[in-house]
Tab-separated table of C-alpha atoms and ligand atoms in Angstrom:
chain	number	residue	atom	x	y	z
M	1	MET	CA	-113.979	71.794	-61.015
M	2	SER	CA	-113.775	74.912	-63.125
M	3	GLU	CA	-116.028	77.470	-64.684
M	4	ASP	CA	-114.306	77.394	-68.090
M	5	LYS	CA	-116.918	77.296	-70.801
M	6	LEU	CA	-117.289	74.234	-72.991
M	7	PRO	CA	-116.733	74.655	-76.730
M	8	SER	CA	-120.003	75.149	-78.607
M	9	ARG	CA	-121.646	71.869	-79.503
M	10	THR	CA	-122.724	73.075	-82.918
M	11	GLU	CA	-119.372	74.650	-83.798
M	12	ASP	CA	-117.062	71.866	-82.660
M	13	PHE	CA	-118.978	68.744	-81.691
M	14	ALA	CA	-115.864	66.576	-81.318
M	15	GLU	CA	-114.124	68.998	-78.979
M	16	TRP	CA	-117.358	69.636	-77.060
M	17	TYR	CA	-117.594	65.884	-76.445
M	18	ASN	CA	-113.959	65.416	-75.404
M	19	GLN	CA	-113.965	68.315	-72.976
M	20	LEU	CA	-117.355	67.441	-71.541
M	21	VAL	CA	-116.323	63.867	-70.731
M	22	LEU	CA	-113.326	65.226	-68.804
M	23	LYS	CA	-115.077	68.179	-67.187
M	24	ALA	CA	-118.097	66.200	-66.024
M	25	GLU	CA	-115.615	63.709	-64.533
M	26	LEU	CA	-117.021	60.754	-66.429
M	27	ALA	CA	-113.624	59.480	-67.597
M	28	ASP	CA	-109.983	60.450	-67.953
M	29	TYR	CA	-107.044	59.449	-70.139
M	30	ALA	CA	-104.905	56.605	-68.797
M	31	PRO	CA	-101.094	56.522	-68.930
M	32	VAL	CA	-101.266	53.968	-71.767
M	33	ARG	CA	-102.315	55.684	-74.996
M	34	GLY	CA	-105.872	54.798	-75.958
M	35	CYS	CA	-106.879	53.448	-72.563
M	36	MET	CA	-109.444	55.146	-70.355
M	37	VAL	CA	-110.081	55.516	-66.665
M	38	VAL	CA	-113.786	55.504	-65.905
M	39	ARG	CA	-114.268	57.897	-62.994
M	40	PRO	CA	-116.885	57.318	-60.266
M	41	TYR	CA	-119.578	59.482	-61.913
M	42	GLY	CA	-119.122	57.678	-65.236
M	43	TRP	CA	-119.021	54.314	-63.525
M	44	ALA	CA	-122.240	55.062	-61.613
M	45	LEU	CA	-123.904	55.741	-64.960
M	46	TRP	CA	-122.507	52.467	-66.324
M	47	GLU	CA	-123.751	50.638	-63.201
M	48	ASN	CA	-127.263	51.913	-63.876
M	49	ILE	CA	-126.962	50.752	-67.496
M	50	GLN	CA	-125.776	47.368	-66.243
M	51	ALA	CA	-128.648	47.037	-63.777
M	52	ALA	CA	-131.268	47.889	-66.396
M	53	LEU	CA	-129.817	45.370	-68.849
M	54	ASP	CA	-129.088	42.635	-66.322
M	55	LYS	CA	-132.696	42.706	-65.159
M	56	ARG	CA	-133.820	42.200	-68.769
M	57	PHE	CA	-131.311	39.387	-69.391
M	58	LYS	CA	-132.527	37.509	-66.322
M	59	ALA	CA	-136.174	38.065	-67.241
M	60	THR	CA	-135.421	36.341	-70.572
M	61	GLY	CA	-133.856	33.317	-68.850
M	62	HIS	CA	-130.143	34.151	-68.887
M	63	VAL	CA	-127.600	33.622	-66.108
M	64	ASN	CA	-124.217	35.261	-65.528
M	65	ALA	CA	-120.792	33.617	-65.403
M	66	ALA	CA	-117.152	34.687	-65.791
M	67	PHE	CA	-114.674	33.357	-68.340
M	68	PRO	CA	-110.909	34.037	-68.431
M	69	LEU	CA	-109.167	37.106	-69.849
M	70	PHE	CA	-106.520	34.977	-71.627
M	71	ILE	CA	-107.291	32.810	-74.633
M	72	PRO	CA	-104.816	30.449	-76.362
M	73	MET	CA	-103.821	31.956	-79.720
M	74	SER	CA	-104.700	28.697	-81.462
M	75	PHE	CA	-108.347	29.065	-80.390
M	76	LEU	CA	-108.739	32.245	-82.420
M	77	GLU	CA	-107.085	30.636	-85.423
M	78	ARG	CA	-109.688	27.886	-85.595
M	79	GLU	CA	-112.416	30.093	-87.072
M	80	LYS	CA	-110.971	31.667	-90.226
M	81	ALA	CA	-113.166	34.748	-90.535
M	82	HIS	CA	-112.918	35.340	-86.792
M	83	VAL	CA	-109.108	35.425	-86.690
M	84	GLU	CA	-108.914	37.508	-89.879
M	85	GLY	CA	-111.317	40.024	-88.396
M	86	PHE	CA	-109.560	40.350	-85.076
M	87	SER	CA	-105.848	39.805	-85.895
M	88	PRO	CA	-104.961	43.463	-86.455
M	89	GLU	CA	-106.429	44.402	-83.074
M	90	LEU	CA	-104.996	41.683	-80.854
M	91	ALA	CA	-102.874	42.198	-77.755
M	92	ILE	CA	-100.761	39.077	-77.345
M	93	VAL	CA	-98.917	37.905	-74.234
M	94	THR	CA	-95.724	35.985	-74.990
M	95	ILE	CA	-93.997	36.034	-71.591
M	96	GLY	CA	-95.500	34.866	-68.305
M	97	GLY	CA	-93.708	34.635	-64.965
M	98	GLY	CA	-90.452	35.593	-66.662
M	99	GLU	CA	-90.577	32.662	-69.099
M	100	LYS	CA	-91.401	32.646	-72.780
M	101	LEU	CA	-94.761	30.922	-73.153
M	102	GLU	CA	-95.041	27.790	-75.275
M	103	GLU	CA	-98.189	29.183	-76.841
M	104	PRO	CA	-98.914	32.890	-76.985
M	105	LEU	CA	-102.029	34.051	-75.149
M	106	VAL	CA	-104.446	36.534	-76.569
M	107	VAL	CA	-106.036	39.088	-74.273
M	108	ARG	CA	-109.661	38.476	-75.193
M	109	PRO	CA	-111.077	40.761	-77.878
M	110	THR	CA	-114.368	38.831	-77.403
M	111	SER	CA	-115.018	35.384	-75.963
M	112	GLU	CA	-116.733	33.188	-78.570
M	113	THR	CA	-113.733	30.870	-78.782
M	114	VAL	CA	-113.037	30.174	-75.120
M	115	ILE	CA	-116.735	29.925	-74.346
M	116	GLY	CA	-117.228	27.599	-77.345
M	117	TYR	CA	-114.438	25.404	-75.996
M	118	MET	CA	-116.132	25.200	-72.593
M	119	TYR	CA	-119.558	24.571	-74.132
M	120	SER	CA	-118.134	21.549	-75.973
M	121	LYS	CA	-117.352	20.075	-72.546
M	122	TRP	CA	-120.636	21.037	-70.910
M	123	ILE	CA	-123.084	20.142	-73.652
M	124	GLN	CA	-123.711	16.429	-74.280
M	125	SER	CA	-127.414	15.951	-74.774
M	126	TYR	CA	-130.482	17.852	-75.932
M	127	ARG	CA	-131.325	18.036	-72.220
M	128	ASP	CA	-128.373	20.388	-71.717
M	129	LEU	CA	-129.853	22.914	-74.152
M	130	PRO	CA	-130.367	25.759	-74.450
M	131	VAL	CA	-127.376	27.258	-72.649
M	132	LEU	CA	-128.070	30.936	-71.960
M	133	ILE	CA	-125.023	32.587	-70.373
M	134	ASN	CA	-123.974	36.215	-70.152
M	135	GLN	CA	-120.764	37.667	-68.791
M	136	TRP	CA	-119.955	41.192	-67.633
M	137	GLY	CA	-116.327	42.029	-68.247
M	138	ASN	CA	-113.686	43.867	-70.197
M	139	VAL	CA	-112.050	43.179	-73.538
M	140	VAL	CA	-109.052	44.559	-75.404
M	141	ARG	CA	-108.936	45.636	-79.045
M	142	TRP	CA	-105.801	47.481	-80.157
M	143	GLU	CA	-107.469	50.404	-81.880
M	144	LEU	CA	-105.336	53.044	-83.571
M	145	ARG	CA	-107.732	55.980	-83.344
M	146	THR	CA	-109.333	56.224	-79.968
M	147	LYS	CA	-111.941	58.400	-78.254
M	148	LEU	CA	-113.146	58.156	-74.661
M	149	PHE	CA	-116.075	55.709	-74.301
M	150	LEU	CA	-116.499	55.346	-78.077
M	151	ARG	CA	-113.332	53.523	-78.997
M	152	THR	CA	-110.644	52.638	-76.478
M	153	LEU	CA	-108.087	49.817	-76.304
M	154	GLU	CA	-109.830	48.306	-73.332
M	155	PHE	CA	-113.537	48.687	-72.727
M	156	TYR	CA	-116.231	47.275	-70.502
M	157	TRP	CA	-119.235	45.392	-71.793
M	158	GLN	CA	-121.417	42.385	-71.477
M	159	GLU	CA	-121.302	39.504	-73.907
M	160	GLY	CA	-124.095	36.956	-74.074
M	161	HIS	CA	-123.309	33.527	-75.534
M	162	THR	CA	-126.047	31.022	-76.142
M	163	ALA	CA	-126.257	27.531	-77.620
M	164	HIS	CA	-129.415	25.990	-79.041
M	165	ALA	CA	-130.667	22.713	-80.485
M	166	THR	CA	-132.138	24.252	-83.621
M	167	GLU	CA	-131.383	26.987	-86.099
M	168	GLN	CA	-134.793	28.516	-85.560
M	169	GLU	CA	-134.284	28.803	-81.800
M	170	ALA	CA	-130.895	30.449	-82.276
M	171	ARG	CA	-132.314	32.886	-84.821
M	172	GLU	CA	-135.165	33.711	-82.434
M	173	GLU	CA	-132.671	34.301	-79.619
M	174	THR	CA	-130.652	36.672	-81.847
M	175	MET	CA	-133.743	38.760	-82.543
M	176	ARG	CA	-135.021	38.558	-78.945
M	177	MET	CA	-131.798	40.066	-77.613
M	178	LEU	CA	-131.767	42.735	-80.310
M	179	GLY	CA	-135.250	43.597	-79.091
M	180	VAL	CA	-134.021	43.675	-75.488
M	181	TYR	CA	-131.319	46.167	-76.492
M	182	ALA	CA	-133.798	48.342	-78.349
M	183	ASP	CA	-136.203	48.305	-75.396
M	184	PHE	CA	-133.381	49.255	-73.041
M	185	ALA	CA	-132.024	52.035	-75.283
M	186	ILE	CA	-135.425	53.592	-75.892
M	187	ASN	CA	-137.053	53.206	-72.490
M	188	GLU	CA	-134.056	53.629	-70.169
M	189	GLY	CA	-131.640	55.726	-72.218
M	190	ALA	CA	-134.302	57.738	-74.095
M	191	VAL	CA	-132.088	56.979	-77.103
M	192	PRO	CA	-134.248	56.169	-80.119
M	193	VAL	CA	-132.689	53.316	-82.085
M	194	ILE	CA	-133.362	51.494	-85.309
M	195	GLN	CA	-133.114	47.711	-85.296
M	196	GLY	CA	-131.763	46.081	-88.404
M	197	VAL	CA	-129.457	43.671	-90.175
M	198	LYS	CA	-125.839	44.551	-90.941
M	199	SER	CA	-124.405	44.173	-94.429
M	200	GLU	CA	-121.957	41.339	-95.219
M	201	ASN	CA	-119.087	43.848	-95.031
M	202	GLU	CA	-120.152	45.237	-91.697
M	203	LYS	CA	-121.030	41.989	-89.943
M	204	PHE	CA	-119.163	40.455	-86.988
M	205	ALA	CA	-116.145	38.319	-87.891
M	206	GLY	CA	-117.425	34.754	-87.701
M	207	ALA	CA	-121.167	35.485	-87.773
M	208	VAL	CA	-123.681	34.218	-90.307
M	209	GLN	CA	-125.822	37.273	-89.683
M	210	SER	CA	-125.267	40.344	-87.523
M	211	THR	CA	-127.962	42.673	-86.310
M	212	SER	CA	-127.608	45.989	-84.536
M	213	ILE	CA	-129.346	48.916	-82.961
M	214	GLU	CA	-128.296	52.178	-84.597
M	215	ALA	CA	-128.731	55.595	-83.015
M	216	MET	CA	-128.310	59.088	-84.458
M	217	MET	CA	-125.999	61.306	-82.432
M	218	GLY	CA	-126.385	65.077	-82.055
M	219	ASP	CA	-124.058	65.717	-85.021
M	220	THR	CA	-126.194	63.287	-87.129
M	221	ARG	CA	-123.517	60.591	-87.199
M	222	ALA	CA	-124.656	57.055	-86.468
M	223	LEU	CA	-123.530	55.042	-83.496
M	224	GLN	CA	-123.876	51.275	-83.412
M	225	ALA	CA	-125.108	50.954	-79.841
M	226	GLY	CA	-125.472	47.192	-79.489
M	227	THR	CA	-125.140	44.071	-81.631
M	228	SER	CA	-126.689	40.612	-81.694
M	229	HIS	CA	-125.220	37.877	-83.895
M	230	PHE	CA	-126.516	34.618	-85.286
M	231	LEU	CA	-123.356	32.493	-85.501
M	232	GLY	CA	-124.932	29.478	-87.191
M	233	GLN	CA	-122.767	26.408	-86.580
M	234	ASN	CA	-119.458	28.166	-87.324
M	235	PHE	CA	-118.163	28.020	-83.762
M	236	ALA	CA	-119.964	24.744	-82.988
M	237	LYS	CA	-118.044	23.028	-85.796
M	238	VAL	CA	-114.582	24.350	-84.963
M	239	PHE	CA	-115.015	23.717	-81.231
M	240	ASN	CA	-116.949	20.537	-81.712
M	241	ILE	CA	-119.989	21.534	-79.675
M	242	GLN	CA	-122.263	18.562	-80.236
M	243	TYR	CA	-125.254	17.023	-78.542
M	244	LEU	CA	-127.274	13.816	-78.849
M	245	ASP	CA	-130.761	14.650	-80.032
M	246	THR	CA	-133.955	12.808	-79.066
M	247	ASN	CA	-133.200	10.183	-81.758
M	248	ASN	CA	-129.753	9.614	-80.268
M	249	THR	CA	-128.107	11.238	-83.268
M	250	LEU	CA	-125.099	13.532	-82.818
M	251	GLN	CA	-125.841	17.115	-83.892
M	252	TYR	CA	-123.961	20.397	-83.834
M	253	VAL	CA	-125.518	23.164	-81.745
M	254	TRP	CA	-126.447	26.606	-83.119
M	255	THR	CA	-124.974	29.583	-81.299
M	256	THR	CA	-125.517	33.308	-80.838
M	257	SER	CA	-123.615	36.144	-79.225
M	258	TRP	CA	-124.660	39.678	-78.342
M	259	GLY	CA	-122.979	42.638	-76.697
M	260	LEU	CA	-123.466	46.167	-75.456
M	261	SER	CA	-120.586	48.233	-74.077
M	262	THR	CA	-119.521	51.434	-72.323
M	263	ARG	CA	-119.966	52.992	-75.796
M	264	PHE	CA	-123.538	53.459	-74.695
M	265	VAL	CA	-122.329	56.128	-72.258
M	266	GLY	CA	-121.061	57.976	-75.336
M	267	ALA	CA	-124.449	57.501	-76.975
M	268	ILE	CA	-126.204	59.147	-74.026
M	269	ILE	CA	-123.790	62.084	-74.005
M	270	MET	CA	-124.041	62.704	-77.749
M	271	THR	CA	-127.797	62.158	-78.028
M	272	HIS	CA	-128.972	64.448	-75.250
M	273	GLY	CA	-126.211	66.908	-74.315
M	274	ASP	CA	-126.278	70.644	-75.067
M	275	ASP	CA	-123.925	73.631	-74.879
M	276	GLN	CA	-124.268	73.664	-71.069
M	277	GLY	CA	-123.158	70.048	-70.774
M	278	LEU	CA	-124.695	66.660	-70.150
M	279	ILE	CA	-128.396	65.953	-69.987
M	280	LEU	CA	-128.888	62.545	-68.414
M	281	PRO	CA	-132.104	60.564	-68.753
M	282	PRO	CA	-133.692	60.302	-65.273
M	283	ARG	CA	-133.911	56.512	-65.383
M	284	LEU	CA	-130.116	56.151	-65.731
M	285	ALA	CA	-128.816	59.332	-64.085
M	286	PRO	CA	-126.501	58.621	-61.110
M	287	ILE	CA	-128.058	61.660	-59.431
M	288	GLN	CA	-131.661	62.330	-60.432
M	289	ILE	CA	-132.240	65.345	-58.223
M	290	VAL	CA	-129.896	67.903	-56.745
M	291	LEU	CA	-131.306	69.832	-53.820
M	292	ILE	CA	-129.742	73.247	-53.273
M	293	PRO	CA	-130.356	75.223	-50.096
M	294	ILE	CA	-130.149	79.000	-50.573
M	295	TYR	CA	-129.381	81.325	-47.685
M	296	LYS	CA	-127.322	84.432	-46.968
M	297	ASN	CA	-126.894	84.331	-43.210
M	298	ASP	CA	-127.279	82.098	-40.165
M	299	ALA	CA	-130.881	83.106	-39.575
M	300	GLU	CA	-131.873	82.140	-43.110
M	301	ARG	CA	-129.804	79.001	-42.842
M	302	SER	CA	-131.684	77.860	-39.715
M	303	ALA	CA	-134.975	78.453	-41.519
M	304	VAL	CA	-133.959	76.678	-44.732
M	305	MET	CA	-132.020	73.622	-43.559
M	306	PRO	CA	-134.824	71.852	-41.636
M	307	VAL	CA	-137.004	72.099	-44.744
M	308	VAL	CA	-134.173	70.745	-46.897
M	309	GLU	CA	-133.768	67.815	-44.516
M	310	ARG	CA	-137.494	67.121	-44.538
M	311	ILE	CA	-137.676	67.178	-48.344
M	312	LYS	CA	-134.650	64.915	-48.579
M	313	ALA	CA	-136.387	62.430	-46.264
M	314	GLU	CA	-139.541	62.532	-48.354
M	315	LEU	CA	-137.574	61.834	-51.521
M	316	VAL	CA	-135.669	58.748	-50.293
M	317	GLU	CA	-136.878	56.704	-53.239
M	318	PHE	CA	-134.958	58.963	-55.644
M	319	ARG	CA	-131.206	59.254	-56.224
M	320	LEU	CA	-130.851	62.656	-54.582
M	321	LYS	CA	-127.906	64.772	-53.548
M	322	VAL	CA	-128.005	67.791	-51.256
M	323	ASP	CA	-125.337	70.277	-52.316
M	324	ASN	CA	-124.506	72.037	-49.070
M	325	ARG	CA	-121.077	73.272	-50.108
M	326	THR	CA	-120.423	76.632	-48.477
M	327	GLU	CA	-117.333	77.622	-50.470
M	328	VAL	CA	-119.247	78.192	-53.733
M	329	THR	CA	-122.305	80.293	-54.596
M	330	PRO	CA	-125.722	78.884	-55.506
M	331	GLY	CA	-125.162	80.205	-59.062
M	332	PHE	CA	-121.967	78.203	-59.333
M	333	LYS	CA	-123.809	75.105	-58.111
M	334	PHE	CA	-126.566	75.567	-60.698
M	335	ASN	CA	-124.008	75.680	-63.521
M	336	ASP	CA	-122.011	72.810	-62.109
M	337	TRP	CA	-124.961	70.415	-61.853
M	338	GLU	CA	-126.325	71.534	-65.189
M	339	MET	CA	-122.969	70.674	-66.750
M	340	ARG	CA	-123.143	67.249	-65.070
M	341	GLY	CA	-126.597	66.669	-66.500
M	342	VAL	CA	-128.633	66.139	-63.332
M	343	PRO	CA	-132.236	66.023	-64.653
M	344	LEU	CA	-133.905	68.019	-61.879
M	345	ARG	CA	-132.834	70.740	-59.447
M	346	ILE	CA	-134.784	71.741	-56.365
M	347	GLU	CA	-134.028	75.118	-54.812
M	348	VAL	CA	-135.135	76.027	-51.308
M	349	GLY	CA	-134.642	79.611	-50.100
M	350	PRO	CA	-136.083	81.640	-47.193
M	351	LYS	CA	-139.011	82.953	-49.268
M	352	ASP	CA	-139.901	79.434	-50.403
M	353	VAL	CA	-139.871	78.299	-46.781
M	354	GLU	CA	-142.303	81.093	-45.826
M	355	LYS	CA	-144.650	80.131	-48.665
M	356	GLY	CA	-144.342	76.363	-48.149
M	357	MET	CA	-143.038	76.047	-51.709
M	358	VAL	CA	-139.912	74.956	-53.595
M	359	VAL	CA	-138.470	75.905	-56.977
M	360	LEU	CA	-138.111	73.079	-59.502
M	361	ALA	CA	-135.768	73.495	-62.480
M	362	ARG	CA	-135.639	70.849	-65.191
M	363	ARG	CA	-132.338	70.352	-67.010
M	364	ASP	CA	-133.855	69.559	-70.398
M	365	ARG	CA	-135.416	73.044	-70.629
M	366	PRO	CA	-132.799	75.627	-69.678
M	367	GLY	CA	-133.713	79.000	-68.223
M	368	ARG	CA	-137.067	80.381	-67.213
M	369	GLU	CA	-139.065	77.916	-69.309
M	370	GLY	CA	-137.881	74.975	-67.237
M	371	LYS	CA	-138.633	76.559	-63.853
M	372	SER	CA	-141.778	75.977	-61.831
M	373	PHE	CA	-142.988	76.200	-58.255
M	374	ALA	CA	-144.406	73.299	-56.286
M	375	PRO	CA	-145.818	72.988	-52.783
M	376	GLN	CA	-143.574	71.216	-50.296
M	377	ALA	CA	-146.535	69.027	-49.391
M	378	GLY	CA	-146.808	66.185	-51.872
M	379	ILE	CA	-143.366	66.895	-53.316
M	380	ALA	CA	-142.602	63.212	-53.987
M	381	ALA	CA	-145.508	62.810	-56.404
M	382	ALA	CA	-144.726	66.097	-58.171
M	383	VAL	CA	-141.087	65.114	-58.606
M	384	ALA	CA	-141.974	61.636	-59.881
M	385	ASP	CA	-144.280	63.146	-62.516
M	386	LEU	CA	-141.674	65.653	-63.575
M	387	LEU	CA	-138.929	63.030	-63.944
M	388	THR	CA	-141.265	60.867	-66.033
M	389	ASP	CA	-142.017	63.864	-68.207
M	390	ILE	CA	-138.320	64.701	-68.632
M	391	GLN	CA	-137.611	61.111	-69.643
M	392	LYS	CA	-140.420	61.247	-72.210
M	393	SER	CA	-139.416	64.661	-73.531
M	394	LEU	CA	-135.817	63.575	-74.079
M	395	LEU	CA	-136.951	60.612	-76.140
M	396	ALA	CA	-139.404	62.737	-78.129
M	397	ARG	CA	-136.781	65.398	-78.817
M	398	ALA	CA	-134.151	62.883	-79.942
M	399	THR	CA	-136.704	61.096	-82.132
M	400	ALA	CA	-137.811	64.340	-83.764
M	401	PHE	CA	-134.169	65.296	-84.387
M	402	ARG	CA	-133.514	61.932	-86.019
M	403	GLU	CA	-136.617	62.079	-88.193
M	404	GLY	CA	-135.623	65.582	-89.274
M	405	HIS	CA	-132.256	64.310	-90.477
M	406	ILE	CA	-133.248	61.184	-92.392
M	407	PHE	CA	-133.483	61.851	-96.119
M	408	ASP	CA	-134.798	60.027	-99.130
M	409	PRO	CA	-132.441	61.146	-101.905
M	410	LYS	CA	-133.719	60.834	-105.452
M	411	ALA	CA	-130.315	60.377	-107.071
M	412	TYR	CA	-126.772	59.421	-106.155
M	413	ALA	CA	-125.512	63.001	-106.270
M	414	GLU	CA	-128.152	63.936	-103.717
M	415	LEU	CA	-127.144	61.013	-101.499
M	416	THR	CA	-123.553	62.237	-101.378
M	417	GLU	CA	-124.871	65.586	-100.140
M	418	VAL	CA	-127.409	64.463	-97.553
M	419	VAL	CA	-124.997	62.151	-95.747
M	420	GLN	CA	-122.878	65.186	-94.881
M	421	ASN	CA	-125.562	66.201	-92.399
M	422	GLY	CA	-127.895	63.268	-91.930
M	423	TRP	CA	-128.741	59.750	-92.981
M	424	ALA	CA	-129.898	58.567	-96.375
M	425	TYR	CA	-132.577	55.886	-96.434
M	426	SER	CA	-132.355	54.339	-99.863
M	427	TYR	CA	-132.809	51.242	-101.946
M	428	TRP	CA	-129.577	49.308	-102.273
M	429	CYS	CA	-128.786	46.296	-104.438
M	430	GLU	CA	-126.821	44.770	-101.502
M	431	SER	CA	-123.617	44.514	-103.491
M	432	ALA	CA	-120.310	45.258	-101.812
M	433	GLU	CA	-119.249	47.347	-104.827
M	434	CYS	CA	-122.022	49.894	-104.319
M	435	GLU	CA	-121.450	49.955	-100.563
M	436	THR	CA	-117.721	50.574	-101.054
M	437	LYS	CA	-118.319	53.298	-103.627
M	438	VAL	CA	-120.498	55.240	-101.192
M	439	LYS	CA	-117.877	54.869	-98.486
M	440	GLU	CA	-115.059	56.061	-100.746
M	441	ASP	CA	-117.059	58.998	-102.077
M	442	THR	CA	-118.628	60.160	-98.821
M	443	LYS	CA	-117.201	58.225	-95.798
M	444	ALA	CA	-120.747	57.000	-95.168
M	445	SER	CA	-121.208	53.288	-94.515
M	446	THR	CA	-124.304	51.139	-94.554
M	447	ARG	CA	-125.656	51.116	-91.008
M	448	CYS	CA	-128.429	48.542	-91.159
M	449	ILE	CA	-131.247	47.191	-93.254
M	450	PRO	CA	-134.090	47.974	-90.864
M	451	LEU	CA	-136.419	45.227	-89.721
M	452	GLY	CA	-140.064	45.327	-90.587
M	453	GLN	CA	-139.722	47.517	-93.660
M	454	GLU	CA	-142.592	47.305	-96.063
M	455	GLU	CA	-142.219	44.969	-99.016
M	456	GLY	CA	-141.044	47.213	-101.759
M	457	HIS	CA	-139.207	47.434	-104.952
M	458	GLY	CA	-136.912	50.106	-106.272
M	459	LYS	CA	-133.625	50.884	-107.920
M	460	CYS	CA	-130.274	50.869	-106.126
M	461	ILE	CA	-129.394	54.494	-105.378
M	462	VAL	CA	-125.820	53.798	-106.507
M	463	CYS	CA	-125.964	51.557	-109.593
M	464	GLY	CA	-129.650	51.648	-110.575
M	465	GLN	CA	-130.079	47.857	-110.475
M	466	ASP	CA	-133.258	46.374	-109.023
M	467	ALA	CA	-133.348	46.348	-105.230
M	468	ASN	CA	-135.824	44.944	-102.734
M	469	ARG	CA	-134.711	46.487	-99.488
M	470	LYS	CA	-133.721	49.876	-98.190
M	471	VAL	CA	-130.665	50.580	-96.070
M	472	TYR	CA	-129.441	53.515	-94.010
M	473	PHE	CA	-126.246	55.154	-95.236
M	474	SER	CA	-124.468	57.421	-92.800
M	475	ARG	CA	-121.152	58.488	-91.417
M	476	ALA	CA	-120.619	56.676	-88.167
M	477	TYR	CA	-118.587	56.542	-84.979
D	1	ZN	ZN1	-126.101	48.825	-106.498
């Protein structure tokens, strides 16, 4: 707890982010380089993300299970693209119980292989399909450049793994879960996202097709906030996941996988935060309302506290905290909770008690503009309306920011400029050469070919060849 000012978000976005994560007590650095400790406030935010997603997974027919952290090395080697993609990032255990292991064990970077192995045992007949399992857990990827929440050696996530009788069903599942992620991001996180298909270069190692939701952060960089993969029969073939169809013929299943991680906490911070600190969307905020009693002496205290207690009781349906610390001033408390992003503050002082009113201060509109007065009677309804409005305003603001930073460059030279402070939305011939050239010249990668774009025809912004689809180019986290 300190009153040191954060670096300015516009002047040094990276440092603003790093210091804010620490100062708001969301996470801390672990003794092992690149690992993170998620602190209770950060974990509470993650728990709310989990709850919102888990509800959606169950509503779409999925169940949860838990698979092991260790995977035999040979499992990863079975799928060529998969092992090539993950090899540089693997943590491998070679000694267990003091003995050298016969086969090294990989600490899971993702679980397609071990789950595929189990599915080959569990799936025999078309009656066993579809299998719709999700797991909440952690994975390890030995990243060289790390950043709290965005890229750490170990992170928390969910990974859904499904098996289907037909290609069409598996493709539908891939898109359904992409839609679930988009719905969650937009309606719970107030993070506007674009759903689309990843390029061949950017797709998941072992997938036939990868899709993602892409969000624009406050510095205009893109963040891939969730992915959903159609795996075809790649894992079914190497793990021999087969079933007898209705004609008693042996068939390989079609599989999907999809994941969303603690990266999303980073997305929330970087989408909504300002120079004062975090701004958390009410639907996910660990604390939605902070209630601050204001008094100068015992007489005022005895007038104010019963009202505070009554308001607290009336607001039981909200995640509310009464800050009754006596060692710090109300002004300190205001700054502290603003920095921690609590969406709404209620102040109750002696004058408010006399008038039967409270002061409401919304976090998304700092200063006078965000302050209003409300009668103590009917406070629950007023607060509910205000939180709904804050949620909506955050989404509208982030959407307007994104739209203001998406450009339609007319020539390649212009593309190289606009991606320095925004995204380019351009026709692309879908060749790896053009994609690589953009990356080498500008550090911008293709983010996704958005779904539902109008049938069109144009020239590749890089090479001028005919192109049918547009892609987003942007620097990314
Ligand atoms: Zn091209």
